[in-house]
Amino acid sequence: MTQRIALVTGGTGGIGTAICHALADAGVKVVAGYNSGGNHDKAKAWQEAQKTAGYDILIAYGDVTDEASCSACVAHVEEIADGSVDILVNNAGITRDGTFRKMSWEQWDQVLTANLDSMFHMTRLVINPMLDKGFGRIVNISSVNAQKGQFGQCNYSAAKAGIHGFTKALAQEVAAKGVTVNTVSPGYVLTPMVAKIPQQVLDKIIKQIPVGRLGAPEEIGKAVTFLCSDDCGYVTGSDFSINGGQHMS
Ligand code: CAA
């Protein structure tokens, strides 16, 4: 069977790296999309570190907030991976936390653009080749905070909840052509994003998690990879919660 090609946006980040590893372990040819504020050297250093760890992962620059940049990114991926994208993991995302009263338009707009508009830009670029091939796997990374809301995250909760609406609508449109679309909603996972939360706030959050700890990025990577597998053709439009029991819906 030909090797599947995956593009993981935000692939060099905390959860992104674990997703890249798990997909590579499953025999997929993986391209990590990166932005890194345009710091290409940082991305190259990440790639070298993966190589040292035994992972041969390609990298492609792209700003998921910008349609032209996404287009150039996908064209580059097709060139370096020598084929079109079979698996898209829309993982890139940002936080700009603050209570709603203090939230600026910029904080709102940046989060909605990076977390939600990115779904439109990236998915539009890969969906037609998937439909033509009769195979595709799209996994959109949302959050427990979309499902339950989070103090200080009106922007992020709104964007991440929008992701699952997008997933369910698109899943219906492409189901008959072998393309599945699912959401994964991680809880609090030990990544640089969660490390930014003030310790006393984080301690209170951990007390609300029945499993009693933060999640590990690898626990997300393995679930995403399952949803991307050829065997997973009957799972579509679902929202897969991985949150240590913090929210049960
Ligand atoms: N529920 C109710 N009240 C709360 C509260 C809560 N969860 N948290 C704080 N408050 C209260 C405070 O006690 C304070 O009350 P007083 O004014 O009476 O003292 C008031 O609300 C204002 O709170 P702060 O002073 O803390 O407000 P701030 O502007 O300094 O900070 C914040 C607000 C930045 C949002 C801070 O609370 C915070 O960082 N919260 C964590 C947000 C969070 O969980 N982000 C997740 C990031 S990781 C991620 O997003 C990944 C993922 O998908 C899970």
Tab-separated table of C-alpha atoms and ligand atoms in Angstrom:
chain	number	residue	atom	x	y	z
A	1	MET	CA	0.000	0.000	0.000
A	2	THR	CA	1.279	3.533	-0.723
A	3	GLN	CA	2.476	5.463	2.288
A	4	ARG	CA	-0.064	8.008	3.566
A	5	ILE	CA	1.003	11.644	3.757
A	6	ALA	CA	0.048	13.739	6.790
A	7	LEU	CA	0.262	17.463	7.405
A	8	VAL	CA	0.125	18.485	11.066
A	9	THR	CA	-0.261	22.234	11.555
A	10	GLY	CA	1.490	23.524	14.652
A	11	GLY	CA	3.495	20.335	14.264
A	12	THR	CA	6.557	21.582	16.116
A	13	GLY	CA	4.616	22.513	19.285
A	14	GLY	CA	3.833	20.497	22.419
A	15	ILE	CA	0.887	18.393	21.274
A	16	GLY	CA	1.920	18.749	17.611
A	17	THR	CA	5.251	17.009	18.172
A	18	ALA	CA	3.534	14.078	19.887
A	19	ILE	CA	1.046	13.802	17.005
A	20	CYS	CA	3.919	13.787	14.480
A	21	HIS	CA	5.677	11.021	16.425
A	22	ALA	CA	2.595	8.849	16.728
A	23	LEU	CA	1.742	9.194	13.025
A	24	ALA	CA	5.353	8.404	12.060
A	25	ASP	CA	5.272	5.353	14.362
A	26	ALA	CA	2.213	4.217	12.380
A	27	GLY	CA	4.193	4.388	9.128
A	28	VAL	CA	2.823	7.699	7.843
A	29	LYS	CA	5.019	10.209	5.991
A	30	VAL	CA	4.694	13.263	8.225
A	31	VAL	CA	5.114	16.949	7.479
A	32	ALA	CA	5.085	19.320	10.447
A	33	GLY	CA	3.650	22.696	9.512
A	34	TYR	CA	5.248	25.497	11.503
A	35	ASN	CA	4.988	29.217	11.948
A	36	SER	CA	7.404	29.902	14.834
A	37	GLY	CA	7.017	33.640	14.156
A	38	GLY	CA	8.911	33.050	10.898
A	39	ASN	CA	11.901	31.637	12.778
A	40	HIS	CA	13.008	29.030	10.257
A	41	ASP	CA	16.192	28.221	12.178
A	42	LYS	CA	14.109	27.237	15.215
A	43	ALA	CA	12.068	24.862	13.045
A	44	LYS	CA	15.207	23.394	11.487
A	45	ALA	CA	16.657	22.832	14.967
A	46	TRP	CA	13.397	21.066	15.930
A	47	GLN	CA	13.726	18.865	12.846
A	48	GLU	CA	17.310	17.969	13.738
A	49	ALA	CA	16.253	17.087	17.291
A	50	GLN	CA	13.564	14.767	15.913
A	51	LYS	CA	16.151	13.120	13.664
A	52	THR	CA	18.371	12.507	16.699
A	53	ALA	CA	15.357	10.942	18.421
A	54	GLY	CA	14.879	8.643	15.422
A	55	TYR	CA	12.096	10.519	13.613
A	56	ASP	CA	12.470	11.632	10.011
A	57	ILE	CA	9.888	14.402	9.815
A	58	LEU	CA	9.600	16.956	7.000
A	59	ILE	CA	8.836	20.595	7.801
A	60	ALA	CA	6.888	23.278	5.925
A	61	TYR	CA	6.390	26.920	6.846
A	62	GLY	CA	2.872	28.349	6.842
A	63	ASP	CA	0.905	31.052	8.616
A	64	VAL	CA	-2.505	29.473	9.201
A	65	THR	CA	-4.140	32.901	9.540
A	66	ASP	CA	-3.229	33.826	5.980
A	67	GLU	CA	-4.822	32.197	2.947
A	68	ALA	CA	-1.901	32.849	0.580
A	69	SER	CA	0.602	31.497	3.082
A	70	CYS	CA	-1.503	28.337	3.598
A	71	SER	CA	-1.672	27.859	-0.150
A	72	ALA	CA	2.110	28.143	-0.479
A	73	CYS	CA	2.524	25.759	2.473
A	74	VAL	CA	0.331	23.040	0.967
A	75	ALA	CA	2.056	23.385	-2.432
A	76	HIS	CA	5.409	22.973	-0.651
A	77	VAL	CA	4.128	19.925	1.266
A	78	GLU	CA	2.984	18.266	-1.966
A	79	GLU	CA	6.417	18.872	-3.443
A	80	ILE	CA	8.552	17.614	-0.544
A	81	ALA	CA	6.265	14.695	0.317
A	82	ASP	CA	5.775	13.832	-3.353
A	83	GLY	CA	2.001	13.597	-3.273
A	84	SER	CA	-1.164	15.218	-1.969
A	85	VAL	CA	-2.190	15.300	1.670
A	86	ASP	CA	-4.154	12.238	2.850
A	87	ILE	CA	-4.310	13.271	6.504
A	88	LEU	CA	-4.722	16.817	7.802
A	89	VAL	CA	-4.452	17.535	11.506
A	90	ASN	CA	-5.588	21.102	12.176
A	91	ASN	CA	-3.666	21.526	15.406
A	92	ALA	CA	-2.199	25.047	15.278
A	93	GLY	CA	-3.710	27.316	17.889
A	94	ILE	CA	-3.039	30.150	20.324
A	95	THR	CA	-4.412	31.556	23.573
A	96	ARG	CA	-4.787	35.212	24.579
A	97	ASP	CA	-6.453	34.746	27.967
A	98	GLY	CA	-8.208	37.487	29.911
A	99	THR	CA	-11.579	38.118	31.483
A	100	PHE	CA	-14.141	39.359	28.956
A	101	ARG	CA	-14.386	42.796	30.583
A	102	LYS	CA	-10.666	43.332	29.995
A	103	MET	CA	-10.471	41.554	26.626
A	104	SER	CA	-9.452	43.705	23.661
A	105	TRP	CA	-10.700	43.250	20.114
A	106	GLU	CA	-7.154	42.201	19.183
A	107	GLN	CA	-7.216	39.377	21.759
A	108	TRP	CA	-10.575	38.230	20.370
A	109	ASP	CA	-9.614	38.561	16.727
A	110	GLN	CA	-6.194	36.908	17.011
A	111	VAL	CA	-7.668	33.846	18.725
A	112	LEU	CA	-10.630	33.490	16.357
A	113	THR	CA	-8.396	33.933	13.315
A	114	ALA	CA	-5.664	31.515	14.410
A	115	ASN	CA	-7.929	28.831	15.860
A	116	LEU	CA	-11.005	28.969	13.607
A	117	ASP	CA	-10.308	30.793	10.316
A	118	SER	CA	-7.338	28.432	9.993
A	119	MET	CA	-9.791	25.513	9.629
A	120	PHE	CA	-11.244	27.168	6.532
A	121	HIS	CA	-7.916	28.028	4.913
A	122	MET	CA	-6.153	24.707	5.454
A	123	THR	CA	-9.076	22.354	4.891
A	124	ARG	CA	-10.138	24.065	1.647
A	125	LEU	CA	-6.704	23.340	0.221
A	126	VAL	CA	-6.691	19.581	0.884
A	127	ILE	CA	-10.333	18.575	0.596
A	128	ASN	CA	-10.634	18.268	-3.203
A	129	PRO	CA	-7.646	15.932	-3.687
A	130	MET	CA	-9.019	13.798	-0.806
A	131	LEU	CA	-12.449	13.593	-2.456
A	132	ASP	CA	-10.878	12.772	-5.834
A	133	LYS	CA	-8.849	9.955	-4.222
A	134	GLY	CA	-11.813	8.658	-2.206
A	135	PHE	CA	-9.762	8.779	0.997
A	136	GLY	CA	-9.051	11.426	3.586
A	137	ARG	CA	-8.719	11.905	7.315
A	138	ILE	CA	-9.179	15.313	8.918
A	139	VAL	CA	-8.749	15.739	12.674
A	140	ASN	CA	-9.408	19.139	14.215
A	141	ILE	CA	-7.934	19.841	17.638
A	142	SER	CA	-10.445	21.563	19.910
A	143	SER	CA	-10.417	21.694	23.727
A	144	VAL	CA	-12.273	20.732	26.888
A	145	ASN	CA	-12.747	24.486	27.255
A	146	ALA	CA	-14.964	24.474	24.173
A	147	GLN	CA	-17.207	21.895	25.825
A	148	LYS	CA	-17.440	23.451	29.282
A	149	GLY	CA	-16.330	27.088	28.815
A	150	GLN	CA	-13.422	28.496	30.840
A	151	PHE	CA	-13.111	31.588	33.004
A	152	GLY	CA	-10.792	33.952	31.111
A	153	GLN	CA	-11.280	32.313	27.716
A	154	CYS	CA	-14.371	33.747	25.983
A	155	ASN	CA	-12.316	34.046	22.803
A	156	TYR	CA	-10.704	30.581	22.955
A	157	SER	CA	-13.858	28.765	24.095
A	158	ALA	CA	-15.836	30.382	21.252
A	159	ALA	CA	-13.239	29.496	18.616
A	160	LYS	CA	-12.757	25.951	19.850
A	161	ALA	CA	-16.528	25.347	20.059
A	162	GLY	CA	-16.798	26.630	16.481
A	163	ILE	CA	-14.338	23.959	15.429
A	164	HIS	CA	-16.700	21.179	16.382
A	165	GLY	CA	-19.607	22.782	14.491
A	166	PHE	CA	-17.320	22.928	11.461
A	167	THR	CA	-16.348	19.267	11.973
A	168	LYS	CA	-19.939	18.039	12.117
A	169	ALA	CA	-21.071	19.991	9.051
A	170	LEU	CA	-18.093	19.027	6.888
A	171	ALA	CA	-18.281	15.398	8.023
A	172	GLN	CA	-21.758	15.166	6.497
A	173	GLU	CA	-20.654	16.718	3.217
A	174	VAL	CA	-17.729	14.362	2.573
A	175	ALA	CA	-18.744	11.095	4.284
A	176	ALA	CA	-19.881	9.354	1.116
A	177	LYS	CA	-16.466	9.899	-0.529
A	178	GLY	CA	-14.292	8.147	2.067
A	179	VAL	CA	-13.261	11.276	3.942
A	180	THR	CA	-13.782	11.406	7.718
A	181	VAL	CA	-13.720	14.556	9.828
A	182	ASN	CA	-13.420	14.378	13.603
A	183	THR	CA	-12.619	16.604	16.563
A	184	VAL	CA	-10.274	15.730	19.397
A	185	SER	CA	-10.831	17.773	22.563
A	186	PRO	CA	-7.830	17.586	24.884
A	187	GLY	CA	-8.022	18.734	28.464
A	188	TYR	CA	-5.061	20.307	30.259
A	189	VAL	CA	-1.952	18.739	28.764
A	190	LEU	CA	1.621	19.395	29.858
A	191	THR	CA	2.729	21.778	27.081
A	192	PRO	CA	4.284	25.272	26.923
A	193	MET	CA	0.736	26.688	26.485
A	194	VAL	CA	-0.454	25.240	29.800
A	195	ALA	CA	2.864	26.101	31.481
A	196	LYS	CA	1.959	29.790	30.941
A	197	ILE	CA	-0.981	29.494	33.386
A	198	PRO	CA	-0.107	30.973	36.796
A	199	GLN	CA	0.819	28.108	39.158
A	200	GLN	CA	-1.883	28.881	41.754
A	201	VAL	CA	-4.539	28.878	38.983
A	202	LEU	CA	-3.174	25.629	37.547
A	203	ASP	CA	-3.169	23.948	40.965
A	204	LYS	CA	-6.895	24.703	41.279
A	205	ILE	CA	-7.536	23.303	37.796
A	206	ILE	CA	-5.671	20.061	38.556
A	207	LYS	CA	-7.882	19.585	41.632
A	208	GLN	CA	-10.865	19.481	39.228
A	209	ILE	CA	-9.381	16.620	37.176
A	210	PRO	CA	-10.523	13.202	38.505
A	211	VAL	CA	-7.432	11.443	37.131
A	212	GLY	CA	-5.452	13.871	39.296
A	213	ARG	CA	-2.828	15.065	36.821
A	214	LEU	CA	-2.211	16.897	33.581
A	215	GLY	CA	-2.391	14.880	30.381
A	216	ALA	CA	0.721	13.828	28.469
A	217	PRO	CA	1.054	14.988	24.835
A	218	GLU	CA	1.601	11.347	23.810
A	219	GLU	CA	-1.897	10.511	25.076
A	220	ILE	CA	-3.312	12.947	22.500
A	221	GLY	CA	-0.985	11.828	19.696
A	222	LYS	CA	-2.063	8.197	19.945
A	223	ALA	CA	-5.791	9.032	19.822
A	224	VAL	CA	-5.334	11.333	16.830
A	225	THR	CA	-3.415	8.603	15.025
A	226	PHE	CA	-6.197	6.098	15.655
A	227	LEU	CA	-8.709	8.488	14.045
A	228	CYS	CA	-6.353	8.919	11.066
A	229	SER	CA	-5.939	5.209	10.426
A	230	ASP	CA	-7.361	3.390	7.417
A	231	ASP	CA	-9.354	1.226	9.861
A	232	CYS	CA	-11.233	4.194	11.251
A	233	GLY	CA	-13.538	4.866	8.297
A	234	TYR	CA	-16.747	4.508	10.304
A	235	VAL	CA	-15.915	7.219	12.850
A	236	THR	CA	-16.886	10.641	11.554
A	237	GLY	CA	-18.337	13.838	12.990
A	238	SER	CA	-17.340	12.699	16.469
A	239	ASP	CA	-15.767	14.658	19.295
A	240	PHE	CA	-13.213	12.570	21.157
A	241	SER	CA	-12.643	13.842	24.720
A	242	ILE	CA	-9.256	13.250	26.377
A	243	ASN	CA	-9.421	15.225	29.602
A	244	GLY	CA	-8.808	12.940	32.603
A	245	GLY	CA	-12.520	13.095	33.416
A	246	GLN	CA	-12.531	16.881	33.914
A	247	HIS	CA	-15.649	17.174	31.781
A	248	MET	CA	-17.971	14.311	30.856
A	249	SER	CA	-20.538	15.069	28.183
B	1	CAA	N1	-14.113	31.167	38.583
B	1	CAA	C1	-14.643	32.254	39.255
B	1	CAA	N2	-13.922	33.313	39.621
B	1	CAA	C2	-12.618	33.303	39.330
B	1	CAA	C3	-12.002	32.242	38.655
B	1	CAA	C4	-12.803	31.144	38.295
B	1	CAA	N3	-12.300	30.082	37.636
B	1	CAA	N4	-10.709	32.527	38.484
B	1	CAA	C5	-10.498	33.754	39.033
B	1	CAA	N5	-11.662	34.203	39.557
B	1	CAA	C6	-11.893	35.479	40.226
B	1	CAA	C7	-10.665	35.908	41.005
B	1	CAA	O1	-10.689	35.328	42.296
B	1	CAA	C8	-10.825	37.412	41.034
B	1	CAA	O2	-11.789	37.749	42.001
B	1	CAA	P1	-11.635	39.122	42.845
B	1	CAA	O3	-11.620	40.228	41.841
B	1	CAA	O4	-12.845	39.102	43.710
B	1	CAA	O5	-10.341	38.966	43.579
B	1	CAA	C9	-11.480	37.733	39.688
B	1	CAA	O6	-12.089	36.511	39.247
B	1	CAA	C10	-10.507	38.207	38.628
B	1	CAA	O7	-9.539	37.175	38.466
B	1	CAA	P2	-8.051	37.519	38.247
B	1	CAA	O8	-7.616	38.598	39.163
B	1	CAA	O9	-7.299	36.239	38.230
B	1	CAA	O10	-8.071	38.177	36.806
B	1	CAA	P3	-6.837	38.397	35.939
B	1	CAA	O11	-7.246	39.323	34.861
B	1	CAA	O12	-5.637	38.714	36.732
B	1	CAA	O13	-6.558	36.921	35.332
B	1	CAA	C11	-6.916	35.101	33.875
B	1	CAA	C12	-7.542	36.303	34.603
B	1	CAA	C13	-5.702	35.550	33.044
B	1	CAA	C14	-7.942	34.579	32.929
B	1	CAA	C15	-6.455	34.046	34.904
B	1	CAA	O14	-7.548	33.763	35.753
B	1	CAA	C16	-6.036	32.759	34.224
B	1	CAA	O15	-4.931	32.641	33.711
B	1	CAA	N6	-6.918	31.740	34.190
B	1	CAA	C17	-6.638	30.461	33.556
B	1	CAA	C18	-7.260	30.431	32.199
B	1	CAA	C19	-7.050	29.065	31.581
B	1	CAA	O16	-7.442	28.060	32.139
B	1	CAA	N7	-6.429	29.023	30.389
B	1	CAA	C20	-6.162	27.791	29.766
B	1	CAA	C21	-4.895	27.918	28.965
B	1	CAA	S1	-4.343	26.332	28.342
B	1	CAA	C22	-5.408	25.994	27.133
B	1	CAA	O17	-6.227	26.766	26.738
B	1	CAA	C23	-5.265	24.625	26.524
B	1	CAA	C24	-6.553	23.918	26.568
B	1	CAA	O18	-7.180	23.753	25.540
B	1	CAA	C25	-7.027	23.349	27.846
